[in-house]
């Protein structure tokens, strides 16, 4: 069958083979066999399956097989900057690592797949200022597809953001997972961020680090722990 995929990460399995973790329109999360040799075909396939690579391939589905074969791989979204710009490459690696954890075991969701592809296309066109905020904008809107988007209708001035329930409250909840003051306001303002205006949010490096910490904490409360993401430290230092 034909698979439309977004490449997330490649893990070396042996001298001859690596495993590509990808999200597909047809099956959701999949593991695909990728040649690890130095042949022209293997090098081409690895180039097309770098983080955020969008492609199509043919695969044979067989009962009980966890790692699918892959052939006739072709690029379906030409990326002109993501894999060339060093900052964008890092952000793509970071977000892809998060997705590989958050979407693990997830089934097919065509709306989510289309969101991933349109987000990557917007990222490829983004200038440096917008690209620095992409991971923040992406994670916020990913929450909508995962059913954990904060309920902004509950926001009022001076409210406390209850991270456990994803709502704003007038009083401090009876647990430790909440934001007050400016952090609560920023959490609300993120709902206004889009891929079209993300470059207008003038966050400093300290701001971004604080925001991403809170967002990872929020995802960890509602999905799966993201506190051990390996590429996070590099993102902190660069953006």
Coordinates of C-alpha atoms in Angstrom, one line a residue:
X1 CA 0.0 0.0 0.0
X2 CA 1.0 3.6 -0.5
X3 CA 1.9 5.6 2.7
X4 CA 2.1 9.3 3.1
X5 CA 4.6 10.0 5.9
X6 CA 6.2 12.7 8.0
X7 CA 9.7 11.5 9.1
X8 CA 10.4 12.0 12.7
X9 CA 13.6 10.2 13.7
X10 CA 16.0 7.5 12.5
X11 CA 17.5 4.9 14.9
X12 CA 20.5 2.8 13.9
X13 CA 19.5 -0.9 14.1
X14 CA 22.5 -2.6 12.6
X15 CA 25.4 -2.0 10.1
X16 CA 23.0 -2.6 7.3
X17 CA 19.7 -1.2 8.6
X18 CA 18.2 1.7 10.5
X19 CA 14.6 2.2 11.7
X20 CA 12.6 5.2 10.6
X21 CA 9.9 6.4 13.0
X22 CA 7.3 8.3 11.0
X23 CA 3.7 9.5 11.2
X24 CA 1.6 8.4 8.3
X25 CA -1.8 9.5 7.1
X26 CA -3.0 5.9 6.5
X27 CA -1.8 4.1 9.6
X28 CA -0.7 6.7 12.2
X29 CA 2.7 6.0 13.8
X30 CA 4.8 3.5 11.8
X31 CA 8.3 2.0 11.9
X32 CA 10.0 1.6 8.5
X33 CA 13.2 -0.2 7.5
X34 CA 15.8 2.2 6.1
X35 CA 19.1 1.0 4.5
X36 CA 22.1 2.2 6.5
X37 CA 24.7 1.6 3.8
X38 CA 26.6 4.0 1.6
X39 CA 25.0 3.2 -1.7
X40 CA 23.5 6.0 -3.8
X41 CA 20.0 4.7 -3.1
X42 CA 20.6 4.5 0.7
X43 CA 22.0 8.0 0.9
X44 CA 19.1 9.4 -1.1
X45 CA 16.5 7.7 1.2
X46 CA 18.3 9.0 4.3
X47 CA 18.2 12.5 2.8
X48 CA 14.5 12.3 2.3
X49 CA 13.8 11.0 5.8
X50 CA 15.5 13.7 7.8
X51 CA 13.3 15.2 10.6
X52 CA 10.3 16.9 9.0
X53 CA 10.8 15.2 5.7
X54 CA 7.4 14.7 3.9
X55 CA 7.3 11.8 1.5
X56 CA 5.4 8.9 0.0
X57 CA 6.5 5.3 -0.2
X58 CA 5.2 1.8 -0.9
X59 CA 5.0 -0.8 1.8
X60 CA 3.7 -4.3 2.2
X61 CA 1.6 -4.8 5.3
X62 CA 2.0 -8.2 7.0
X63 CA 0.4 -9.5 10.1
X64 CA 2.7 -9.5 13.1
X65 CA 5.4 -7.4 11.5
X66 CA 6.3 -4.3 13.6
X67 CA 8.9 -2.9 11.1
X68 CA 7.5 -2.3 7.6
X69 CA 9.5 -2.4 4.5
X70 CA 9.8 0.7 2.4
X71 CA 10.4 1.2 -1.3
X72 CA 9.7 3.8 -4.1
X73 CA 10.3 6.6 -1.7
X74 CA 9.6 10.1 -3.2
X75 CA 9.5 13.6 -1.7
X76 CA 6.1 15.2 -1.7
X77 CA 7.0 18.5 0.0
X78 CA 10.1 20.3 -1.2
X79 CA 11.8 22.0 1.8
X80 CA 14.2 24.7 0.8
X81 CA 15.4 25.9 4.3
X82 CA 14.5 23.4 7.0
X83 CA 17.5 21.1 6.4
X84 CA 19.9 23.8 5.4
X85 CA 19.4 26.4 8.1
X86 CA 21.2 25.2 11.2
X87 CA 18.6 26.8 13.6
X88 CA 15.7 25.3 11.7
X89 CA 17.4 21.9 11.6
X90 CA 17.7 21.9 15.3
X91 CA 14.1 23.0 15.9
X92 CA 12.9 20.3 13.5
X93 CA 14.9 17.7 15.4
X94 CA 13.5 18.9 18.7
X95 CA 9.8 19.0 17.6
X96 CA 10.2 15.6 15.8
X97 CA 11.6 14.1 19.0
X98 CA 8.6 15.4 20.9
X99 CA 6.2 14.0 18.3
X100 CA 7.8 10.6 18.3
X101 CA 7.0 10.4 22.1
X102 CA 3.6 12.1 22.1
X103 CA 2.2 10.3 19.1
X104 CA 3.7 6.9 20.0
X105 CA 1.2 4.1 19.3
X106 CA -1.3 6.6 17.9
X107 CA -3.6 5.6 15.1
X108 CA -4.4 7.3 11.8
X109 CA -5.7 10.8 12.0
X110 CA -5.9 12.6 8.6
X111 CA -6.6 16.0 10.2
X112 CA -3.5 15.6 12.4
X113 CA -1.4 14.5 9.5
X114 CA -2.5 17.5 7.4
X115 CA -1.7 19.8 10.4
X116 CA 1.8 18.4 10.6
X117 CA 2.4 18.9 6.8
X118 CA 0.9 22.5 6.8
X119 CA 3.0 23.4 9.9
X120 CA 6.2 22.1 8.3
X121 CA 5.4 24.1 5.1
X122 CA 4.9 27.3 7.1
X123 CA 8.1 26.6 9.1
X124 CA 10.1 26.2 5.8
X125 CA 8.9 29.7 4.7
X126 CA 9.4 31.4 8.1
X127 CA 12.1 34.1 8.6
X128 CA 14.5 33.9 11.5
X129 CA 12.4 35.7 14.0
X130 CA 9.3 33.6 13.2
X131 CA 11.3 30.4 13.2
X132 CA 12.6 31.1 16.7
X133 CA 9.0 30.9 18.0
X134 CA 7.9 28.0 15.8
X135 CA 8.2 25.3 18.4
X136 CA 6.1 27.3 20.9
X137 CA 3.4 28.0 18.3
X138 CA 3.4 24.4 17.1
X139 CA 3.1 22.8 20.5
X140 CA 0.2 25.1 21.4
X141 CA -1.8 24.1 18.3
X142 CA -0.8 20.5 18.6
X143 CA -2.7 20.5 21.9
X144 CA -6.0 21.1 20.0
X145 CA -5.4 17.9 18.0
X146 CA -4.7 15.9 21.1
X147 CA -7.7 17.2 22.9
X148 CA -5.8 19.1 25.6
X149 CA -6.0 22.7 24.3
X150 CA -6.6 25.2 27.2
X151 CA -10.2 26.5 27.5
X152 CA -9.5 30.2 26.8
X153 CA -13.2 31.1 27.3
X154 CA -12.5 30.7 31.1
X155 CA -9.9 33.5 31.1
X156 CA -10.4 36.7 33.0
X157 CA -7.9 39.3 34.2
X158 CA -6.1 38.2 37.3
X159 CA -7.1 34.5 36.9
X160 CA -4.9 31.6 37.8
X161 CA -4.3 29.0 35.0
X162 CA -5.0 25.5 36.4
X163 CA -2.7 23.3 34.3
X164 CA -4.3 20.1 35.5
X165 CA -7.8 21.0 34.2
X166 CA -6.7 23.4 31.4
X167 CA -8.9 26.2 32.6
X168 CA -8.4 29.6 34.3
X169 CA -9.8 30.0 37.8
X170 CA -10.4 33.0 40.1
X171 CA -8.6 31.2 43.0
X172 CA -5.6 29.0 43.5
X173 CA -6.5 25.3 43.0
X174 CA -5.7 22.6 45.6
X175 CA -2.6 21.3 43.9
X176 CA 0.8 22.6 42.7
X177 CA 0.2 22.6 38.9
X178 CA -0.9 26.2 38.2
X179 CA 0.4 29.5 36.8
X180 CA -0.2 32.9 38.3
X181 CA 0.5 36.5 37.4
X182 CA 2.4 37.1 34.1
X183 CA 2.8 33.4 33.4
X184 CA -1.0 33.0 33.4
X185 CA -1.4 36.0 31.1
X186 CA 1.3 34.6 28.7
X187 CA -0.5 31.2 28.6
X188 CA -3.6 33.0 27.4
X189 CA -1.8 35.1 24.9
X190 CA -0.3 32.0 23.2
X191 CA -3.9 31.2 22.0
X192 CA -3.5 34.2 19.7
X193 CA -0.3 32.9 18.1
X194 CA -0.5 31.5 14.6
X195 CA 2.1 30.5 12.0
X196 CA 1.3 33.7 10.2
X197 CA 2.0 36.1 13.2
X198 CA 4.4 34.1 15.4
X199 CA 7.3 36.4 14.3
X200 CA 5.5 39.3 16.0
X201 CA 5.9 37.8 19.5
X202 CA 9.0 39.4 20.8
X203 CA 10.2 36.7 23.3
X204 CA 13.7 36.7 24.7
X205 CA 15.7 33.5 25.1
X206 CA 14.7 33.5 28.7
X207 CA 11.1 33.9 27.8
X208 CA 11.2 31.1 25.3
X209 CA 12.9 28.8 27.8
X210 CA 10.4 29.5 30.5
X211 CA 7.4 29.1 28.1
X212 CA 8.7 25.8 26.7
X213 CA 9.3 24.5 30.2
X214 CA 5.7 25.2 31.1
X215 CA 4.4 23.7 27.9
X216 CA 6.4 20.5 28.4
X217 CA 5.1 20.4 31.9
X218 CA 1.5 20.8 30.6
X219 CA 2.0 18.0 28.0
X220 CA 3.5 15.8 30.7
X221 CA 0.4 16.2 32.8
X222 CA -2.0 15.4 30.0
X223 CA -0.1 13.0 27.7
X224 CA 3.3 11.5 28.5
X225 CA 6.4 12.8 30.2
X226 CA 8.5 15.0 28.0
X227 CA 11.0 16.1 30.6
X228 CA 13.9 13.9 29.2
X229 CA 13.9 15.2 25.6
X230 CA 17.6 15.0 24.6
X231 CA 17.6 17.9 22.2
X232 CA 16.0 20.4 24.6
X233 CA 19.3 21.5 26.1
X234 CA 20.6 22.6 22.7
X235 CA 17.4 24.4 21.9
X236 CA 17.7 26.3 25.2
X237 CA 21.2 27.5 24.3
X238 CA 20.5 28.4 20.7
X239 CA 17.1 30.1 20.6

